[in-house]
Tab-separated table of C-alpha atoms and ligand atoms in Angstrom:
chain	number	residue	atom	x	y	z
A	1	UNK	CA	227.878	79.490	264.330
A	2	UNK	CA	226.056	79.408	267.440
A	3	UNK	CA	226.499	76.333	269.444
A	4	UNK	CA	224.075	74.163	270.824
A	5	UNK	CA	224.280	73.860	274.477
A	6	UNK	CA	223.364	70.231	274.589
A	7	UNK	CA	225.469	69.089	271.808
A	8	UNK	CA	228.042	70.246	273.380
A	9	UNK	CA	227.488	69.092	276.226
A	10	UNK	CA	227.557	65.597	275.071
A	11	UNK	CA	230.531	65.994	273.738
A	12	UNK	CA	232.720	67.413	276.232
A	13	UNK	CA	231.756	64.336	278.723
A	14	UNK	CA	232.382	61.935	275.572
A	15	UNK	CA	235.387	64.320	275.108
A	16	UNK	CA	237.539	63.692	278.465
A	17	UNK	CA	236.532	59.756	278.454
A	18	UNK	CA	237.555	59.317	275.458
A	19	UNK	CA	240.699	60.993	275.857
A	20	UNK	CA	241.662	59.862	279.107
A	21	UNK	CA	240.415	56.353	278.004
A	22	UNK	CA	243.472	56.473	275.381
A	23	UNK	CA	246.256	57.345	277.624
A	24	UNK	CA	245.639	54.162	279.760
A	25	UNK	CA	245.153	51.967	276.757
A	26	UNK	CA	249.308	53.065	276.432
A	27	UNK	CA	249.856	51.207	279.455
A	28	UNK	CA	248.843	48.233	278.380
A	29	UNK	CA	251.609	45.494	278.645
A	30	UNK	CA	253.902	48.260	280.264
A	31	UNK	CA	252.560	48.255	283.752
A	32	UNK	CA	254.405	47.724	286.750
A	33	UNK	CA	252.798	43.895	287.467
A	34	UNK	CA	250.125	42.036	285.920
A	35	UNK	CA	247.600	43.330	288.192
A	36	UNK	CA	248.229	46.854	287.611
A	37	UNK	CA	247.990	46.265	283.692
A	38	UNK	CA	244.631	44.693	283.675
A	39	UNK	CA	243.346	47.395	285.972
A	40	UNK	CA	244.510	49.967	283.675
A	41	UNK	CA	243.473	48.372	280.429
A	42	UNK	CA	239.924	47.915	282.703
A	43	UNK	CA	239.883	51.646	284.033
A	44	UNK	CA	240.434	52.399	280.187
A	45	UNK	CA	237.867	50.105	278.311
A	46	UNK	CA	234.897	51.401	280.778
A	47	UNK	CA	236.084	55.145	280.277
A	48	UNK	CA	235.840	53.924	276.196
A	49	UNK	CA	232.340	52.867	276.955
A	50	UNK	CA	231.039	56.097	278.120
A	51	UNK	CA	232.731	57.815	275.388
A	52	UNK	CA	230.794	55.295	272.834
A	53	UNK	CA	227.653	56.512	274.719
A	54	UNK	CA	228.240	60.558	274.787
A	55	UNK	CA	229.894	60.548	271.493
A	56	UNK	CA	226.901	59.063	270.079
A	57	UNK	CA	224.889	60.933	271.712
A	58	UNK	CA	226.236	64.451	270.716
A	59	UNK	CA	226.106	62.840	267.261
A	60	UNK	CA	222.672	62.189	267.596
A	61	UNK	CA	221.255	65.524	268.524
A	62	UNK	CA	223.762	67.308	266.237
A	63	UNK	CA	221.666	65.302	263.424
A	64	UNK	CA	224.298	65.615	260.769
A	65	UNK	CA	225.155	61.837	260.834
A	66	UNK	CA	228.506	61.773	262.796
A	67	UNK	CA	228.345	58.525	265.334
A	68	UNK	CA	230.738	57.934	267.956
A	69	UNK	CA	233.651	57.073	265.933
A	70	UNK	CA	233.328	59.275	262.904
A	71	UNK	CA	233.240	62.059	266.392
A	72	UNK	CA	236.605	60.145	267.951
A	73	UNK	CA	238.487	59.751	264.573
A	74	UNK	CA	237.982	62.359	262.565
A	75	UNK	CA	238.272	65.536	264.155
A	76	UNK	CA	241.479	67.572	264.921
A	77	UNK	CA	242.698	68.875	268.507
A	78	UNK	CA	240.898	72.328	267.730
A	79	UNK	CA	237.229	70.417	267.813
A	80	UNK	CA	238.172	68.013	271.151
A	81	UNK	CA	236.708	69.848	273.999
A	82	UNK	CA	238.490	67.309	276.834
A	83	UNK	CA	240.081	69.286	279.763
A	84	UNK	CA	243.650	69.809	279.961
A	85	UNK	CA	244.328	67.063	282.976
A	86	UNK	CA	243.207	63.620	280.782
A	87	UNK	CA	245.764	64.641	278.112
A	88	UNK	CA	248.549	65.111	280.247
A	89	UNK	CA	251.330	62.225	279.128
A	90	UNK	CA	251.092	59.122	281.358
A	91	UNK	CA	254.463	60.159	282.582
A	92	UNK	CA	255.887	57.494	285.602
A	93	UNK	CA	253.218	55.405	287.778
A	94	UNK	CA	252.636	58.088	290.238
A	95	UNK	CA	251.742	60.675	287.403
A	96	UNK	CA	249.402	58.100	285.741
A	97	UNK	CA	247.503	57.293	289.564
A	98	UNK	CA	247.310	61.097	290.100
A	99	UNK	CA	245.827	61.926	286.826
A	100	UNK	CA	243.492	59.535	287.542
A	101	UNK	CA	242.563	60.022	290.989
A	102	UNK	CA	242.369	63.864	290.738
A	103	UNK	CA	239.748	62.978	287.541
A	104	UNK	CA	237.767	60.032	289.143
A	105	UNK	CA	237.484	62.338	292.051
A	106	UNK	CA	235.956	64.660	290.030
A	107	UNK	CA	233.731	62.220	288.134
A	108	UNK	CA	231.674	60.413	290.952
A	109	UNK	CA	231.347	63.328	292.204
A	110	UNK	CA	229.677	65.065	288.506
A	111	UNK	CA	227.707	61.606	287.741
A	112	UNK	CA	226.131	61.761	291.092
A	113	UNK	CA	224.381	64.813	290.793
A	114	UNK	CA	224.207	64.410	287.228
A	115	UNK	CA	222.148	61.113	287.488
A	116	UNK	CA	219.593	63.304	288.727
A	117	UNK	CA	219.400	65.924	286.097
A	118	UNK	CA	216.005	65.643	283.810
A	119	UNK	CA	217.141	64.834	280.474
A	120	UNK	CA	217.072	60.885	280.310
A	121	UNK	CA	219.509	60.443	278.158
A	122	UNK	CA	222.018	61.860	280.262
A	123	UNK	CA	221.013	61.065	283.476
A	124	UNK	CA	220.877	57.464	282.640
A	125	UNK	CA	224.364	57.037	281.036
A	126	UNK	CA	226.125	59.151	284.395
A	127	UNK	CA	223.683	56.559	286.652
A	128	UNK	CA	225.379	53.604	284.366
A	129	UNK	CA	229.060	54.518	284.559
A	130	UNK	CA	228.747	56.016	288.381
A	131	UNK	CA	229.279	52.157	289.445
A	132	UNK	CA	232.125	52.211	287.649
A	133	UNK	CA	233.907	55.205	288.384
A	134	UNK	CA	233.227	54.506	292.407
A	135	UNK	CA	235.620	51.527	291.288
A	136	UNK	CA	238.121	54.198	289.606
A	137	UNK	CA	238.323	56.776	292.870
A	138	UNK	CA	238.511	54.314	295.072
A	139	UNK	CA	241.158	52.265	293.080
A	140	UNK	CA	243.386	55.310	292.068
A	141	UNK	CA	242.904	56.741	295.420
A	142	UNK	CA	244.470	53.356	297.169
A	143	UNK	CA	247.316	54.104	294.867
A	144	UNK	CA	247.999	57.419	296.118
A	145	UNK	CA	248.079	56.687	299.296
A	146	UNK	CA	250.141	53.507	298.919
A	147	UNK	CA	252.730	55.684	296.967
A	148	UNK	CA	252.159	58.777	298.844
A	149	UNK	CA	252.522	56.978	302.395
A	150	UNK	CA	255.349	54.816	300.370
A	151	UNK	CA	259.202	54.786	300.422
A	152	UNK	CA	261.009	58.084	300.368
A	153	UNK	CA	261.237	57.617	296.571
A	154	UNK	CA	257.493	56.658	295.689
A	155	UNK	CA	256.240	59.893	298.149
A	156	UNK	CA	258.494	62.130	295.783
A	157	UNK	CA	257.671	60.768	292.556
A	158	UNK	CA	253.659	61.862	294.104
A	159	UNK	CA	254.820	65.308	295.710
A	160	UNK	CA	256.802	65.601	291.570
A	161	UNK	CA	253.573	64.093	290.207
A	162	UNK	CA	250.767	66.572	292.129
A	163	UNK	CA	253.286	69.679	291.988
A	164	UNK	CA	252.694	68.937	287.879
A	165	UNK	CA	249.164	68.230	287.598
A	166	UNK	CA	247.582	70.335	290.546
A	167	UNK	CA	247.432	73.164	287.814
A	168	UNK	CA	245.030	71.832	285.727
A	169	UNK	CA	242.336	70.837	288.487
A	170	UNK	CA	240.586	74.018	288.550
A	171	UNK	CA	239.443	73.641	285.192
A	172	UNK	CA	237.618	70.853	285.928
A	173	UNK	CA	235.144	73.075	288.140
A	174	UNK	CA	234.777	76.371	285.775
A	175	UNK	CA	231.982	77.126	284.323
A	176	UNK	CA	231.255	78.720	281.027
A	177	UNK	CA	228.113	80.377	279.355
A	178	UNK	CA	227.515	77.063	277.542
A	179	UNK	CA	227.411	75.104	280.794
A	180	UNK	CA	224.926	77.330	282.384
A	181	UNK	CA	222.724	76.945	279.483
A	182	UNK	CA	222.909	73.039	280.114
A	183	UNK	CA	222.022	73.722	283.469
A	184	UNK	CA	219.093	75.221	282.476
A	185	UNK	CA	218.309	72.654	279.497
A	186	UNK	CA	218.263	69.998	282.106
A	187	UNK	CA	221.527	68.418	280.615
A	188	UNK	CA	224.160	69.501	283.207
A	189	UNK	CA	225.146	70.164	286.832
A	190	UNK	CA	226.814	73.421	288.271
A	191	UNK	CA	230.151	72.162	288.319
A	192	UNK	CA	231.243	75.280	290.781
A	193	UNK	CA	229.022	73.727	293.852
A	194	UNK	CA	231.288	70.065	293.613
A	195	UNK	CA	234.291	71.865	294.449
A	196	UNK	CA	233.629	71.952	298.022
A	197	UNK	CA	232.844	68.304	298.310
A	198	UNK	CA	235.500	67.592	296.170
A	199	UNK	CA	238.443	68.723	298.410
A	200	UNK	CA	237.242	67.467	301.236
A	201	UNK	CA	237.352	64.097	299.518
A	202	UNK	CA	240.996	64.842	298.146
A	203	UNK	CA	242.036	66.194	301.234
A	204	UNK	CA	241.300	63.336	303.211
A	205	UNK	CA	243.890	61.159	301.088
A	206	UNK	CA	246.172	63.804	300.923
A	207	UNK	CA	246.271	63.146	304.890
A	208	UNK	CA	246.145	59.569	304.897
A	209	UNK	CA	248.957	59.652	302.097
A	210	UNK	CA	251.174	62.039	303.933
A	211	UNK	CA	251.018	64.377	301.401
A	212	UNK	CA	250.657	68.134	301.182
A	213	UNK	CA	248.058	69.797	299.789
A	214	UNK	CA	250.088	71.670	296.873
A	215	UNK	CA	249.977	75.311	297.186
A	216	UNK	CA	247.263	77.013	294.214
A	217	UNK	CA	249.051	77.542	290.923
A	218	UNK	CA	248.794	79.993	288.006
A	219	UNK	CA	246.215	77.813	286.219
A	220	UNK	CA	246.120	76.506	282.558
A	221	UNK	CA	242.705	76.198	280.648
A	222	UNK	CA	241.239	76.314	277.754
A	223	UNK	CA	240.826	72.697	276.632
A	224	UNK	CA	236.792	72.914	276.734
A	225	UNK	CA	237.403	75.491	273.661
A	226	UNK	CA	239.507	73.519	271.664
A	227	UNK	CA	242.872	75.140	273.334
A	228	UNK	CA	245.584	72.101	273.589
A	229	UNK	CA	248.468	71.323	275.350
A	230	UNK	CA	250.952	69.553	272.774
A	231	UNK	CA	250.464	66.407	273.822
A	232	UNK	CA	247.083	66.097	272.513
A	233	UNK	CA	248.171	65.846	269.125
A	234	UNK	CA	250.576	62.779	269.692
A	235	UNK	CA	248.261	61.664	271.398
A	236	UNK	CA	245.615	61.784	268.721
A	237	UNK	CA	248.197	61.067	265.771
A	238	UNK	CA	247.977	57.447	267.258
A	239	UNK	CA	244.686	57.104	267.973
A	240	UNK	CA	243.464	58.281	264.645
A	241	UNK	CA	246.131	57.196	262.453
A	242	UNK	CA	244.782	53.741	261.157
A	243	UNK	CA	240.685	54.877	260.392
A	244	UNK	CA	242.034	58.061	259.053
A	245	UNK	CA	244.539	55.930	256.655
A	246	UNK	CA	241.938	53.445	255.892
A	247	UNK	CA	238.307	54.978	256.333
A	248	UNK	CA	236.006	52.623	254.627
A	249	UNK	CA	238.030	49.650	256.699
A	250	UNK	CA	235.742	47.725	258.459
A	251	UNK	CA	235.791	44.509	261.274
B	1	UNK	CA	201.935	37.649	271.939
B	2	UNK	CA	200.597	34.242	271.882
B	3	UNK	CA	201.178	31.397	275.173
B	4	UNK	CA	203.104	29.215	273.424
B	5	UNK	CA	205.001	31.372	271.068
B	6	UNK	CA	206.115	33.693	274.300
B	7	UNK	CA	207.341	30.215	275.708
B	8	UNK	CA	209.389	29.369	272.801
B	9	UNK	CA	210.667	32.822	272.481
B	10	UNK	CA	212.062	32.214	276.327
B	11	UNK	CA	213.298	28.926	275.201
B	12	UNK	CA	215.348	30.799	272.572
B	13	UNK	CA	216.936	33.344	274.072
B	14	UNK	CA	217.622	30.837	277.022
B	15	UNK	CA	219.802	29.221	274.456
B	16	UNK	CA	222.024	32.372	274.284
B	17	UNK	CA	225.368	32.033	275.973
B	18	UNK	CA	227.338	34.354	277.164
B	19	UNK	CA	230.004	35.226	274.666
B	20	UNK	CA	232.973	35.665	277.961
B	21	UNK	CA	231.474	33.126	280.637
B	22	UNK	CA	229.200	30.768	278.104
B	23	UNK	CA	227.631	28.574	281.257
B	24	UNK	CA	225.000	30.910	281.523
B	25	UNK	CA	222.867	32.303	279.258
B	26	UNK	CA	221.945	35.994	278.675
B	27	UNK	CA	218.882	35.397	280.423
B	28	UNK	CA	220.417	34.098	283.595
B	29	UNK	CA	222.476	37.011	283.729
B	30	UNK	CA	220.086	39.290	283.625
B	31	UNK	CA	220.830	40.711	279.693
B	32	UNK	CA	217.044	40.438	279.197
B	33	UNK	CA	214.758	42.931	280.765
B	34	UNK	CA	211.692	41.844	279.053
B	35	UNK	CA	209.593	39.900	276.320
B	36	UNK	CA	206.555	42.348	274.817
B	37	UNK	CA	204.557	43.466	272.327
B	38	UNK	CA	206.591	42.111	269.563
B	39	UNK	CA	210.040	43.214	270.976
B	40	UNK	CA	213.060	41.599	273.564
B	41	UNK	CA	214.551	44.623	275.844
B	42	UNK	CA	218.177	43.913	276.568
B	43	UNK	CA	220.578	46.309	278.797
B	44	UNK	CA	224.574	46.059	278.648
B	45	UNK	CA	226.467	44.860	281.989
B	46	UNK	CA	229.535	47.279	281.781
B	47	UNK	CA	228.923	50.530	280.035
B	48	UNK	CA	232.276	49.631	277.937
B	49	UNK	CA	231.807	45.925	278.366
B	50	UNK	CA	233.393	44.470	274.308
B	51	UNK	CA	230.724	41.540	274.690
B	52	UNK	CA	227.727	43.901	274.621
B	53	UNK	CA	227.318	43.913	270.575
B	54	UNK	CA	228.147	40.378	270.395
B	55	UNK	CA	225.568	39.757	272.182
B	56	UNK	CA	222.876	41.805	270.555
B	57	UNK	CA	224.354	40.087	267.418
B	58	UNK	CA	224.071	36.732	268.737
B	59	UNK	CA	220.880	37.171	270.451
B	60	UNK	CA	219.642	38.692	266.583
B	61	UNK	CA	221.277	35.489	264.947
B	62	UNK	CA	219.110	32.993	267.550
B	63	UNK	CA	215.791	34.743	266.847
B	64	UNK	CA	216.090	34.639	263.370
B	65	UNK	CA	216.988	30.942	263.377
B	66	UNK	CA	213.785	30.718	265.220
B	67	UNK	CA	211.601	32.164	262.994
B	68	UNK	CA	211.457	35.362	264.873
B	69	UNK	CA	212.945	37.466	262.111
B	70	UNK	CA	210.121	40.425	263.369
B	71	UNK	CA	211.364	40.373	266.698
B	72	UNK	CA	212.780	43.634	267.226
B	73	UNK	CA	215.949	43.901	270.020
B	74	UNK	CA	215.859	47.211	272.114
B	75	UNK	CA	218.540	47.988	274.133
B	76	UNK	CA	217.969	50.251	277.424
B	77	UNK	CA	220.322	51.674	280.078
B	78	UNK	CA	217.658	52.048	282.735
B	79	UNK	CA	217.162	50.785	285.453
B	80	UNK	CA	221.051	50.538	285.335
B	81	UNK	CA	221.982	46.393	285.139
B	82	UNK	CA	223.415	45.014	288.225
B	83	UNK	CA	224.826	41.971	289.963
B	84	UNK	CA	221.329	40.995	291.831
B	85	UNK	CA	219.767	40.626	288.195
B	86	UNK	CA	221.782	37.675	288.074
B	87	UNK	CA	218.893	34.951	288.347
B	88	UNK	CA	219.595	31.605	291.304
B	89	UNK	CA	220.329	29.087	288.628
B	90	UNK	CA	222.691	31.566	286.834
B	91	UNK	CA	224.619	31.932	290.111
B	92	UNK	CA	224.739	28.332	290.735
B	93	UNK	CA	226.625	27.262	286.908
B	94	UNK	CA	228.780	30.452	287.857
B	95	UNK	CA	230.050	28.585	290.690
B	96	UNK	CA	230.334	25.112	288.859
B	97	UNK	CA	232.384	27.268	286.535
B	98	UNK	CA	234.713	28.401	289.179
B	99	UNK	CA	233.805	32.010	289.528
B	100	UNK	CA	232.703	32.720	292.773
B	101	UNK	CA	229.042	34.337	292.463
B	102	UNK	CA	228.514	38.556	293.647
B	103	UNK	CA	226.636	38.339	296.690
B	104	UNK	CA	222.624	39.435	296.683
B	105	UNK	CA	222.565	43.030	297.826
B	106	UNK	CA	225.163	44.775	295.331
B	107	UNK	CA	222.627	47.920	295.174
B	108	UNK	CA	222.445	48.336	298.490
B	109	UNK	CA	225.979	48.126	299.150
B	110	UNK	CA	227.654	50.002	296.186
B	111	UNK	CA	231.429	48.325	296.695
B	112	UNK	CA	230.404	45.178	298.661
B	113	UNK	CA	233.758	43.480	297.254
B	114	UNK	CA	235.246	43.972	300.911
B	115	UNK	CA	233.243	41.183	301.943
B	116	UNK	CA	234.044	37.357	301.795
B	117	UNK	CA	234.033	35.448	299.064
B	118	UNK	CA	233.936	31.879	299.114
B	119	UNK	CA	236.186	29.481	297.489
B	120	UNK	CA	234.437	27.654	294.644
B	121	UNK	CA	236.744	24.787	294.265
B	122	UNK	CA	237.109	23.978	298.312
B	123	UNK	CA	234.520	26.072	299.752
B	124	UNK	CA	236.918	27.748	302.333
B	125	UNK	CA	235.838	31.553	303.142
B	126	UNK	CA	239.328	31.921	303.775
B	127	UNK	CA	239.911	33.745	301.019
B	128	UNK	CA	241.733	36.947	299.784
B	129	UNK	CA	241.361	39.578	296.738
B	130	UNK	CA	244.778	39.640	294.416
B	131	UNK	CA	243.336	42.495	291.999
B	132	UNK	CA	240.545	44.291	291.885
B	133	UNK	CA	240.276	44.052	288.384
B	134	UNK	CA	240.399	40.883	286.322
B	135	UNK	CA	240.649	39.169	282.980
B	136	UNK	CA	237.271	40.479	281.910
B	137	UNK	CA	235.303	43.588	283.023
B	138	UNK	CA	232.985	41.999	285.612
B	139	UNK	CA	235.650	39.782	287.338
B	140	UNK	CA	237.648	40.248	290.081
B	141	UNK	CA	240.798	38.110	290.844
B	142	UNK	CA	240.716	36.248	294.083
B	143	UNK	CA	242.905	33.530	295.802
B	144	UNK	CA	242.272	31.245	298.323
B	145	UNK	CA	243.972	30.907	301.370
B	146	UNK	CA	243.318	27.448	302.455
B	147	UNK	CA	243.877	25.672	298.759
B	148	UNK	CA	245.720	28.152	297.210
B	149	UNK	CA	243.559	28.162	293.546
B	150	UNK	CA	243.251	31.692	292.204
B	151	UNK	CA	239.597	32.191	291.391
B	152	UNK	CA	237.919	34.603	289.667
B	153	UNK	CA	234.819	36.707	291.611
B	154	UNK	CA	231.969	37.769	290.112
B	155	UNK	CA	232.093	41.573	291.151
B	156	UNK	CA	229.395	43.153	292.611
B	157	UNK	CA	228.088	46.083	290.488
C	301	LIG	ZN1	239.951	26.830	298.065
């Protein structure tokens, strides 16, 4: 079946919020201080938001009466079209800050020009959470650099952490048929033309964090077609397991 | 909409606490964009704030107490909510409260949390952020330097 451009669309930004929203809810009560855990379970709840709002939205135009949570619970890793980076495992602190600050990164920089594309209900929701995710660059960002620019052990855990994740950044920027065609819909943004911006905004911490730029990997993709590390069905065993035990629970 | 009836409409949703910071009401946070044509516009603070369908819920509970049971509640993300919509009088029970109000201006200045914040049980501007992220979505958590109470800041958003 042919898919619709738009649904899609929808879903792939409700897709890696969702999913990246879940791995920080693990932190909660595990974090390093107090601080740290409310700014995780924070980071998490507004990336759950934003899911709530594209999930229901690619439920709405697909018109077949899925909502946000019948989208979140009741699908298996082949339908989630998240990129490969939010699924990675939290791993140690440094892992979980540059997960997040290679993604944020990535985010302002998509809801900025996204805020500006014609469809309404996109544009709106990216103008919403763009306050928010200013908050999660700038936050994860400060962590990078504190660790990067840190004691010998907390720069190695980063150089361990980057020479892990750096591989699944280019993802993040390709571009498939389907995004084109939600270019053209007036849904999307040409994720190619961030790149540039994007590196200069990485490699500006990676020099205030004393930290080299990692050299270009073989790349993994494939998550925005349903192609999954592992981890993304642990990850969704959890996260599913109660409404898919007791569907017609309710608050 | 009649004079009166748009007045005790006001009156009602005036009523309306906050379900996380219940000082102020959802109008004196800025919740309610608008009274019209048979209808109350709300928008959400946070876009994954937990309070947001309380208070749709609560707002719905209110009206139909009033005898506004055809009021319809519409919720809209645009122009997105932010920490100026806070009205004066809201500001000033914030700071009764002990949460140190956002300052005016968050739009223009997109992270104006750098800036001081003054101490809401001893005034002092001698004052320092302790996490960026508090107990609840739109809070910060702050300390002050001179009486050494932790506060919590209004962020600006
Ligand atoms: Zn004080």
């Amino acid at each position: 079946m042919r898919q619709d451009p738009i649904m899609q669309s929808a879903l792939r930004l409700g897709d890696d919020a969702l999913i990246l929203g879940q791995r920080l809810s693990e932190w909660c009560g595990h974090a390093p201080t107090i601080e740290v855990d409310l700014s995780l379970a924070n980071l998490g709840l507004d990336l759950i938001g934003q899911a709530m709002h594209f999930l229901g939205l690619a439920g709405d135009i697909e018109g077949q009466g899925r909502d946000a949570d019948t989208l979140a619970f009741f699908r298996t890793d082949l339908d989630f079209t998240n990129c490969l980076l939010v699924e990675q495992p939290n791993g140690d602190f440094a892992q979980t800050m540059t997960r997040q600050w290679l993604y944020s990164t990535y985010q302002q920089l998509l809801f900025e020009a996204m805020a500006g594309v014609e469809d309404a209900r996109f544009a709106e929701v990216a103008d919403k959470a763009l306050k928010e995710v200013r908050y999660h660059a700038e936050l994860s960002a400060d962590w990078v650099i504190r660790l990067g620019d840190g004691t010998d052990v907390s720069h190695q855990k980063m150089v361990d952490a980057l020479g892990w994740l750096w591989r699944f950044v280019p993802e993040l920027f390709q571009m498939d048929e389907l995004d084109s065609l939600a270019v053209e819909a007036g849904v999307g943004v040409d994720k190619a033309a961030l790149r540039p911006a994007y590196d200069a905004a990485i490699n500006a911490v990676f020099e205030e964090a004393k930290l080299t730029r990692p050299d270009d990997q073989r790349t993994l993709t494939g998550g925005r077609h349903g192609h999954h590390s592992e981890h993304l069905g642990h990850l969704l065993a959890t996260m599913q397991h109660i409404p898919r035990s007791h569907p017609d629970a309710r608050w | 909409m009649r004079g009166g009836e748009a007045a005790t409409l006001e009156a009602v949703l005036q009523s309306v606490e906050d379900p996380e910071i219940p000082v102020v009401s959802v109008v004196e946070l800025g919740i309610v964009r608008g009274l019209d044509a048979g209808q109350v516009t709300i928008t959400p603070t946070y876009t994954g704030c937990p309070a947001t369908a309380v208070i749709e819920a609560n707002i719905r509970e209110a009206l139909d107490q009033a005898g506004f049971e055809d009021i319809q509640i519409k919720t809209v993300l645009s122009p997105a909510w932010s920490t100026d919509d806070i009205t004066d009088a809201g500001r000033q029970k914030l700071k009764a409260y002990g949460i140190a109000p956002p300052p005016k201006g968050a739009k223009a200045a997109s992270l104006c949390n750098k800036s001081v914040a003054e101490c809401p049980h001893c005034g002092s501007i001698n004052t320092r952020e302790i996490s960026r992220f508090g107990s609840t979505p739109c809070k910060a958590l702050w300390q002050c330097n001179s009486c050494h109470e932790p506060f919590d800041r209004f962020k600006c958003h």
